[in-house]
PDB file of C-alpha atoms in Angstrom:
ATOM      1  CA  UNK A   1      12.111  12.187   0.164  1.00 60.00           C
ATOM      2  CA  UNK A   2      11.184  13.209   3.824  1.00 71.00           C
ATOM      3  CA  UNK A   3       8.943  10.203   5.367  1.00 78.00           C
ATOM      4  CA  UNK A   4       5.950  11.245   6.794  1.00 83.00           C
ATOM      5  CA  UNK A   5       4.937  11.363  10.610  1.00 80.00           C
ATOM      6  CA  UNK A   6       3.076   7.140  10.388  1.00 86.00           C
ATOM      7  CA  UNK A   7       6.328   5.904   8.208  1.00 85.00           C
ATOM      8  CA  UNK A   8       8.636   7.546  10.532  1.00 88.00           C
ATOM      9  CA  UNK A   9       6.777   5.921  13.662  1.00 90.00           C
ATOM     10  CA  UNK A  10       6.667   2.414  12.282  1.00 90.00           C
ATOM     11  CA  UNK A  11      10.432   2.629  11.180  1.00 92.00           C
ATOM     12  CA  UNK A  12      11.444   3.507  14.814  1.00 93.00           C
ATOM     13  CA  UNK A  13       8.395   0.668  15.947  1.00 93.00           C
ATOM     14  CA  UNK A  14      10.512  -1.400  13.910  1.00 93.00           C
ATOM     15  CA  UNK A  15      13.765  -0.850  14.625  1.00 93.00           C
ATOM     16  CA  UNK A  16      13.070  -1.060  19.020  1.00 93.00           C
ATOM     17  CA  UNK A  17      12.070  -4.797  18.015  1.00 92.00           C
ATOM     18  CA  UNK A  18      15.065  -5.554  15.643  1.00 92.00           C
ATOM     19  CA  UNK A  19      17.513  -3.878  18.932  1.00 91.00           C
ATOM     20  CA  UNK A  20      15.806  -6.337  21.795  1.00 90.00           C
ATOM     21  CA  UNK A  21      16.110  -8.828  19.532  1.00 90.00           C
ATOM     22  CA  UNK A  22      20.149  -8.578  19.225  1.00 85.00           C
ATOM     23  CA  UNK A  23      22.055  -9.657  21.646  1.00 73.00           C
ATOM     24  CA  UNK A  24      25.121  -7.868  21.110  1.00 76.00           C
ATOM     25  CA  UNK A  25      23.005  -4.519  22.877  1.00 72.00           C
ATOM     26  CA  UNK A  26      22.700  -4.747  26.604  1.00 74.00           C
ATOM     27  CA  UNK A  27      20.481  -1.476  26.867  1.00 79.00           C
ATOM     28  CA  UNK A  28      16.978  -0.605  25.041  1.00 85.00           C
ATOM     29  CA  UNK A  29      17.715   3.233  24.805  1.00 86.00           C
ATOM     30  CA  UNK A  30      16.442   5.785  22.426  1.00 88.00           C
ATOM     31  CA  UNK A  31      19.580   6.834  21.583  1.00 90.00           C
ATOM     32  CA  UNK A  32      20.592   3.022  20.742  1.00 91.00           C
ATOM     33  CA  UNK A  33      17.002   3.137  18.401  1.00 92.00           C
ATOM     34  CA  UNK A  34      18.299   6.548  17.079  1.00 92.00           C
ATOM     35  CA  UNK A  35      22.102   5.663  16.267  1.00 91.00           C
ATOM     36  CA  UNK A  36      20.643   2.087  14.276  1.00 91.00           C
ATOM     37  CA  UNK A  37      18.316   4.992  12.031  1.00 92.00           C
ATOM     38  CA  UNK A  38      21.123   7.384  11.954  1.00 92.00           C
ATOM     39  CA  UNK A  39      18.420   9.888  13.601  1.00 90.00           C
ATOM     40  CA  UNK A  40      19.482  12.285  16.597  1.00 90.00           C
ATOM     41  CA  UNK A  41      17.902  11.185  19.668  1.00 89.00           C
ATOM     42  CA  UNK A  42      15.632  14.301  19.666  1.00 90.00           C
ATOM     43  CA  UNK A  43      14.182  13.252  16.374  1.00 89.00           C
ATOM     44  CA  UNK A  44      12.755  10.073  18.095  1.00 91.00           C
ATOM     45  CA  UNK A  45      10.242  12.905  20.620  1.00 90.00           C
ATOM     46  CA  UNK A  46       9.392  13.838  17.280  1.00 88.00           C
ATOM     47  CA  UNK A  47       7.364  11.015  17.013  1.00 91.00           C
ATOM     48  CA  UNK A  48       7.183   9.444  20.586  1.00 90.00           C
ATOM     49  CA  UNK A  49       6.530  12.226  23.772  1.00 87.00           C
ATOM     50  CA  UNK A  50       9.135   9.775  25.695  1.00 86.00           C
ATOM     51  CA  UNK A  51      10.016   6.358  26.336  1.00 85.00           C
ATOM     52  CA  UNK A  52       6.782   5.115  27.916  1.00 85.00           C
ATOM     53  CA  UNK A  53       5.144   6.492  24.639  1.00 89.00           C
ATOM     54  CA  UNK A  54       7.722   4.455  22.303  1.00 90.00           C
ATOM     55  CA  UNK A  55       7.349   1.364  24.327  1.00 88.00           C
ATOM     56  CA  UNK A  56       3.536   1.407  24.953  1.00 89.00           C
ATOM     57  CA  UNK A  57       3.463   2.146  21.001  1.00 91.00           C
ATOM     58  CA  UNK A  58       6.133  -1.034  20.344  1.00 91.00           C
ATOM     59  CA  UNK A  59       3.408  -3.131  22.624  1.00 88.00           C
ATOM     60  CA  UNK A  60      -0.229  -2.018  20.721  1.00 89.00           C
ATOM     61  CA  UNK A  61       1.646  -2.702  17.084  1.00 90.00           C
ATOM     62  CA  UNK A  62       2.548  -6.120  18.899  1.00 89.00           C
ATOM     63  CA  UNK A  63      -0.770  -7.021  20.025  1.00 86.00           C
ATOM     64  CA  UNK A  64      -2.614  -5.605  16.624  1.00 88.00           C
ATOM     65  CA  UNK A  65      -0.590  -8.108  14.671  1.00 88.00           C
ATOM     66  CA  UNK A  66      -1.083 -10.817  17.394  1.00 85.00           C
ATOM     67  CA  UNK A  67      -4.790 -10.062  17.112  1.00 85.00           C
ATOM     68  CA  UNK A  68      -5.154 -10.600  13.587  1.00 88.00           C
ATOM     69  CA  UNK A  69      -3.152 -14.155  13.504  1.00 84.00           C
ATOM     70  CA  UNK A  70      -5.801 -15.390  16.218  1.00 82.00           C
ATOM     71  CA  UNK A  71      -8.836 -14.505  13.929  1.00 84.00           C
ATOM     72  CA  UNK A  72      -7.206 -15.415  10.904  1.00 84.00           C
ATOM     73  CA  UNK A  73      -6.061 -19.072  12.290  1.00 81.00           C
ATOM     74  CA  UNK A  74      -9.828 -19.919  13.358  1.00 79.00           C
ATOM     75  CA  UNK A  75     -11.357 -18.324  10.509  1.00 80.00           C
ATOM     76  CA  UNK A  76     -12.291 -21.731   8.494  1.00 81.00           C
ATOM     77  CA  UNK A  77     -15.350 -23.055   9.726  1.00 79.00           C
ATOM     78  CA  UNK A  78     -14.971 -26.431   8.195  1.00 86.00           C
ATOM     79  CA  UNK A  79     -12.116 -26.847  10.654  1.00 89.00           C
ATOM     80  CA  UNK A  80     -12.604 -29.203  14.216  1.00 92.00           C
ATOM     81  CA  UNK A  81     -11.950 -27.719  16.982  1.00 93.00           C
ATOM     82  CA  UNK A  82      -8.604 -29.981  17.563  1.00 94.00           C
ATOM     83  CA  UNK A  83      -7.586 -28.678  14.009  1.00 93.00           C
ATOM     84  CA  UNK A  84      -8.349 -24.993  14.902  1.00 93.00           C
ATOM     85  CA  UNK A  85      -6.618 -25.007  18.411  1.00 94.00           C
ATOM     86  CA  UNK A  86      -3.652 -26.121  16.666  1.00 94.00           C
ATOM     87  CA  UNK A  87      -3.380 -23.611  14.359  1.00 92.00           C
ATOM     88  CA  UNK A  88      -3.773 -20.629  16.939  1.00 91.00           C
ATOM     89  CA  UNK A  89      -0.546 -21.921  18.789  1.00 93.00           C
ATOM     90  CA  UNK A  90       0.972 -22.035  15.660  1.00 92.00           C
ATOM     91  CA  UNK A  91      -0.095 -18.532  14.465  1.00 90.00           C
ATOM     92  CA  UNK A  92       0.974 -17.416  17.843  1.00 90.00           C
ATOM     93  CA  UNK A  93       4.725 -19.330  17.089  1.00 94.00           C
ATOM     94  CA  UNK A  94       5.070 -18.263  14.197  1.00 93.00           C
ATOM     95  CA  UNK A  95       4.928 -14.451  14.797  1.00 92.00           C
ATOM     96  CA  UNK A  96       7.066 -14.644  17.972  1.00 93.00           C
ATOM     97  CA  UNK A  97       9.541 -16.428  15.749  1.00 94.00           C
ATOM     98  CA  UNK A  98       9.513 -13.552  12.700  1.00 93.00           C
ATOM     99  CA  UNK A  99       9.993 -11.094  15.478  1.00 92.00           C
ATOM    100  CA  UNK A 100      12.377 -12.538  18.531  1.00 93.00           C
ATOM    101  CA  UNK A 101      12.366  -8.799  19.653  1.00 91.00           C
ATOM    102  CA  UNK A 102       8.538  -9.365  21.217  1.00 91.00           C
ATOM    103  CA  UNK A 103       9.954 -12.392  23.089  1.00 90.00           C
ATOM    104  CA  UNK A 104      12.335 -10.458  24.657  1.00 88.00           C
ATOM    105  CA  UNK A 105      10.234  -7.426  25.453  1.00 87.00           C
ATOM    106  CA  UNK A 106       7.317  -9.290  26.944  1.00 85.00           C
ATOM    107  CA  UNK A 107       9.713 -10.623  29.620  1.00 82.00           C
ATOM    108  CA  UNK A 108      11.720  -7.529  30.341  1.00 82.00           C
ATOM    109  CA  UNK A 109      12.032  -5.211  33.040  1.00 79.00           C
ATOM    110  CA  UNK A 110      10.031  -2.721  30.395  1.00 77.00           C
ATOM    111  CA  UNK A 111       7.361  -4.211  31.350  1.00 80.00           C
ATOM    112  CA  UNK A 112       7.827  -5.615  35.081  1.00 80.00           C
ATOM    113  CA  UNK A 113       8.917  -1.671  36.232  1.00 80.00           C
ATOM    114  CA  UNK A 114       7.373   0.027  33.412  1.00 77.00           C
ATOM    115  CA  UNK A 115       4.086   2.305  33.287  1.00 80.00           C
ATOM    116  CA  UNK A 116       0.928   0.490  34.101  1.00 85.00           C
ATOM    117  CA  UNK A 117      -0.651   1.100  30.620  1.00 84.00           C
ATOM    118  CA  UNK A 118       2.260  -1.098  28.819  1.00 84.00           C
ATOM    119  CA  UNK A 119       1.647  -4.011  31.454  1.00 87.00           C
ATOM    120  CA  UNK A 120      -2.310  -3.749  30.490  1.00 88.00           C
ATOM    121  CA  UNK A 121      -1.600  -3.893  27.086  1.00 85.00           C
ATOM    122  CA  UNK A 122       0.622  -7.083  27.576  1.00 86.00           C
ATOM    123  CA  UNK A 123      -2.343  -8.734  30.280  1.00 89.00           C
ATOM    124  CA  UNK A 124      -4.782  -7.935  27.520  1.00 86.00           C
ATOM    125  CA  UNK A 125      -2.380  -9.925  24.937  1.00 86.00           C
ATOM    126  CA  UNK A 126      -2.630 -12.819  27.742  1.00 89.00           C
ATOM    127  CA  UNK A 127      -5.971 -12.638  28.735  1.00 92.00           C
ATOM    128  CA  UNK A 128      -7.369 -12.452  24.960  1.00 89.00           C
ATOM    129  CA  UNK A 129      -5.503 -15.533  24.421  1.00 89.00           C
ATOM    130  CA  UNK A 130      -6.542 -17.588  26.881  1.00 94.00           C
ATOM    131  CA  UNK A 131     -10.218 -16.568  26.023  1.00 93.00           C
ATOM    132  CA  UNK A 132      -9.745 -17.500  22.460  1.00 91.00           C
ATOM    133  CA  UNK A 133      -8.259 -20.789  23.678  1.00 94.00           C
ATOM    134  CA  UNK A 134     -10.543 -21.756  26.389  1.00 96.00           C
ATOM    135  CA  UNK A 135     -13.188 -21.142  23.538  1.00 94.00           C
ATOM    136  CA  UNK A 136     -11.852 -23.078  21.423  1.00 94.00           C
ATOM    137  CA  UNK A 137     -11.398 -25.909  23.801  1.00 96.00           C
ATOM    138  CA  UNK A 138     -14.871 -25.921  25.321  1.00 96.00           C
ATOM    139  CA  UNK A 139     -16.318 -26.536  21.664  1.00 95.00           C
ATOM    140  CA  UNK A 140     -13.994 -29.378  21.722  1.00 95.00           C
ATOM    141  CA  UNK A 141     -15.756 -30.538  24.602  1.00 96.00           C
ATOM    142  CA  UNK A 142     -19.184 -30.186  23.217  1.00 95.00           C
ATOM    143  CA  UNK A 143     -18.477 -31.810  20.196  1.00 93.00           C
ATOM    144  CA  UNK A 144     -16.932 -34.661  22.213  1.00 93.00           C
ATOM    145  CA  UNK A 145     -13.400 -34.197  20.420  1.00 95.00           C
ATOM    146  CA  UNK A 146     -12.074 -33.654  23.999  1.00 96.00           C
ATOM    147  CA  UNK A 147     -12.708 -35.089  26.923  1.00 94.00           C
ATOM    148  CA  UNK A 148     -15.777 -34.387  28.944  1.00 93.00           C
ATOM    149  CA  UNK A 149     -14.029 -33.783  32.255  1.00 94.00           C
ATOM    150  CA  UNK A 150     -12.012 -30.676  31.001  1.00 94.00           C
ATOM    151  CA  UNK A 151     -12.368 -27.197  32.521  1.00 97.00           C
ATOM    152  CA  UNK A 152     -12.052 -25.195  29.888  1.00 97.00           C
ATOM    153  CA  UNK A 153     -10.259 -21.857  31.557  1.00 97.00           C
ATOM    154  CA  UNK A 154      -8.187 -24.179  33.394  1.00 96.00           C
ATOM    155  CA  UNK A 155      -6.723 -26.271  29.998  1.00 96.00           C
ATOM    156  CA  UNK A 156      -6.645 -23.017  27.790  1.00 96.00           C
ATOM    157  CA  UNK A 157      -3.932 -21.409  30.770  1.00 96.00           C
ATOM    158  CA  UNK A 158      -2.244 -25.050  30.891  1.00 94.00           C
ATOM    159  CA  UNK A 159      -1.661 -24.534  27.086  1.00 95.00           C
ATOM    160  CA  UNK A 160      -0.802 -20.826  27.289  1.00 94.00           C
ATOM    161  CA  UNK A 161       2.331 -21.715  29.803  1.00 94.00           C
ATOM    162  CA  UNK A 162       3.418 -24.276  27.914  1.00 94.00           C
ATOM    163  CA  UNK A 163       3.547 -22.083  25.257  1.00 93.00           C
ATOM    164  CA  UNK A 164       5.242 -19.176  27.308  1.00 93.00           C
ATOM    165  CA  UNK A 165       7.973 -21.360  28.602  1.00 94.00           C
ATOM    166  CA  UNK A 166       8.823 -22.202  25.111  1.00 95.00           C
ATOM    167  CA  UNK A 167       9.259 -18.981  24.020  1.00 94.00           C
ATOM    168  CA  UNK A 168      11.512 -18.104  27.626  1.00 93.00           C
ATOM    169  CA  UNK A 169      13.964 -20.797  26.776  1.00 94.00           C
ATOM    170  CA  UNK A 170      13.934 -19.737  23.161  1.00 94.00           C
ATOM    171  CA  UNK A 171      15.061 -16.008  24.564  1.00 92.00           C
ATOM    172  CA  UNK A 172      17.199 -17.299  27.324  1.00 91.00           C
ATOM    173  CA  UNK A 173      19.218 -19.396  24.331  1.00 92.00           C
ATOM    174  CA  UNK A 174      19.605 -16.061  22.087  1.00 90.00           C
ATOM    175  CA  UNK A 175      17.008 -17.673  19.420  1.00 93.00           C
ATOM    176  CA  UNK A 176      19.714 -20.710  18.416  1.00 92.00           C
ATOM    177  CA  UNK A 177      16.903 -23.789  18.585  1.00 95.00           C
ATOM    178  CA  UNK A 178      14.336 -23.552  15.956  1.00 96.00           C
ATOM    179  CA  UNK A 179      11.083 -22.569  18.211  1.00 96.00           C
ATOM    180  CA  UNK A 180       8.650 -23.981  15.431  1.00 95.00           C
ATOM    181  CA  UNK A 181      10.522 -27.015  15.410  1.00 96.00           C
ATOM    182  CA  UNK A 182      10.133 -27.474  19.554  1.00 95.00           C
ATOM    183  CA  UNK A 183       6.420 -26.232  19.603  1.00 95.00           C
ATOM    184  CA  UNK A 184       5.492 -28.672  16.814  1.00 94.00           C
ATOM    185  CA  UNK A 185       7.168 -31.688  19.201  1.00 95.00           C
ATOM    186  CA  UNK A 186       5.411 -30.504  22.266  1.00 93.00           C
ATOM    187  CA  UNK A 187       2.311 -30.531  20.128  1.00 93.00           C
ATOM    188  CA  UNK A 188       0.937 -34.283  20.314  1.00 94.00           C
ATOM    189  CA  UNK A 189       1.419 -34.069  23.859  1.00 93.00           C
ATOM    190  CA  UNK A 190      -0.381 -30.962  24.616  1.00 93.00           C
ATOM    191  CA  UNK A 191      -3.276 -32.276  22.063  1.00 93.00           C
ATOM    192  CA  UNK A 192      -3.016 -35.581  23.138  1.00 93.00           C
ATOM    193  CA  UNK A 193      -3.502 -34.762  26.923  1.00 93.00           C
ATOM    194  CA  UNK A 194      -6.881 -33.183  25.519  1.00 95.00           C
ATOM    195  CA  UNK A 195      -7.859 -35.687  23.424  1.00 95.00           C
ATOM    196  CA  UNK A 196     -11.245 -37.688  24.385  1.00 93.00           C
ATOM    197  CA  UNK A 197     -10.769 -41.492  24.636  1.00 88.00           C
ATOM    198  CA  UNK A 198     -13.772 -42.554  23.784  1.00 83.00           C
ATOM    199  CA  UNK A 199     -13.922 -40.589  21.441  1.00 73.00           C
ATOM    200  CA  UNK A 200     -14.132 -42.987  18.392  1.00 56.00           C
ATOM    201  CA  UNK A 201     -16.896 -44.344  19.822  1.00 48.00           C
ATOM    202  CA  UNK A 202     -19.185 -41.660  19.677  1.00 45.00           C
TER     203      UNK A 202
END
C-alpha cells in the first residue's frame, strides 16, 4: 500500500538520523537518504522542497521529542528539586543515546554553514534547556537544597556543557562508551558541586 504524504516524511526524518549516525557514510546526501529507502532522489522533493527543508524538518522532529522528555521528567510534583534536575539530564541522555544521529547533526557543518532557520531551531533547543535548568536550580536555591550563593543562569550553562562535552566525545568515539553509563558517573559531581552544606541543618 502507497504511504501517505506524513508516513513518507517521517520515514525519510528517520532514515537522515539512522545515516549521521553510521559511520561507514562520510556524506549526508539525499541521494544517500534515498538509496537506504530504495526511493529515487526526486521522490525525496516530493516531500522536502530541498535540503534545507529536509534538514530544518530532521531538527523541529528533534526538538519536539526533546521538548516532551523535559516536561515529562519534571512532571511529578512530589519530586525535590535535586531529584527533578537529575532526571532532566537524564531524559536529555537518554534520547541522544536512542538516536546517536542528533549527536552528530547538532555538531555538524549542517548546522555551522547551514540556513539560519536550522541554527535557530538548534539555539532554541539550547536556550530552552538552560531555562528549564536554571529553573530548576533556582528552586533548589529557595528551598535551600542548593547553596545560597548560586547564580542560577550561570550553574544551569555549567551543567549544559558538561553535558554537551559528553555527548562530543561520545560522537568523536563512534558511540563505543556507554553515554548513560559516563553521565551517571559525572552525576555526583555535577550535583554535588550544587549541593548546600548546611543544608542538613536547616
Amino acid at each position: 500500500m502507497r504511504k501517505s504524504h506524513e508516513d513518507r516524511k517521517s520515514e525519510i526524518i528517520q532514515a537522515t538520523l539512522d545515516i549521521a549516525a553510521d559511520a561507514k557514510f562520510k556524506k549526508l546526501t539525499t541521494q544517500v537518504i534515498a538509496d537506504k529507502l530504495n526511493l529515487s532522489q526526486p521522490a525525496i522533493f516530493k516531500h522536502f522542497k530541498n535540503n534545507d527543508t529536509l534538514f530544518l524538518s530532521v531538527f523541529e522532529w528533534v526538538a519536539g521529542k526533546i521538548f516532551a522528555k523535559f516536561e515529562a521528567s519534571v512532571s511529578d510534583e512530589n519530586d525535590l528539586p535535586k531529584a527533578r534536575l537529575e532526571k532532566l539530564i537524564t531524559a536529555q541522555i537518554g534520547f541522544i543515546k536512542s538516536r546517536p544521529g542528533v549527536a552528530r547533526l547538532i555538531f555538524s557543518n549542517h548546522v555551522y554553514k547551514g540556513p539560519k532557520k536550522l541554527k535557530l531551531v538548534v539555539q532554541k533547543i539550547m536556550t530552552l534547556y538552560i531555562q528549564k535548568i536554571s529553573q530548576v536550580i533556582e528552586e533548589g536555591v529557595q528551598c535551600g537544597q542548593f547553596r545560597q550563593d548560586i547564580d542560577p543562569d550561570v550553574a544551569a550553562r555549567l551543567v549544559v556543557s558538561t553535558i554537551q562535552g559528553i555527548i562530543v566525545r561520545w560522537s568523536v568515539h563512534d558511540f563505543k562508551f556507554d553515554i548513560q553509563d559516563e553521565a551517571q558517573s559525572l552525576l555526583p559531581l555535577v550535583l554535588g558541586a550544587l549541593d548546600n552544606p548546611d543544608q542538613e541543618k536547616l
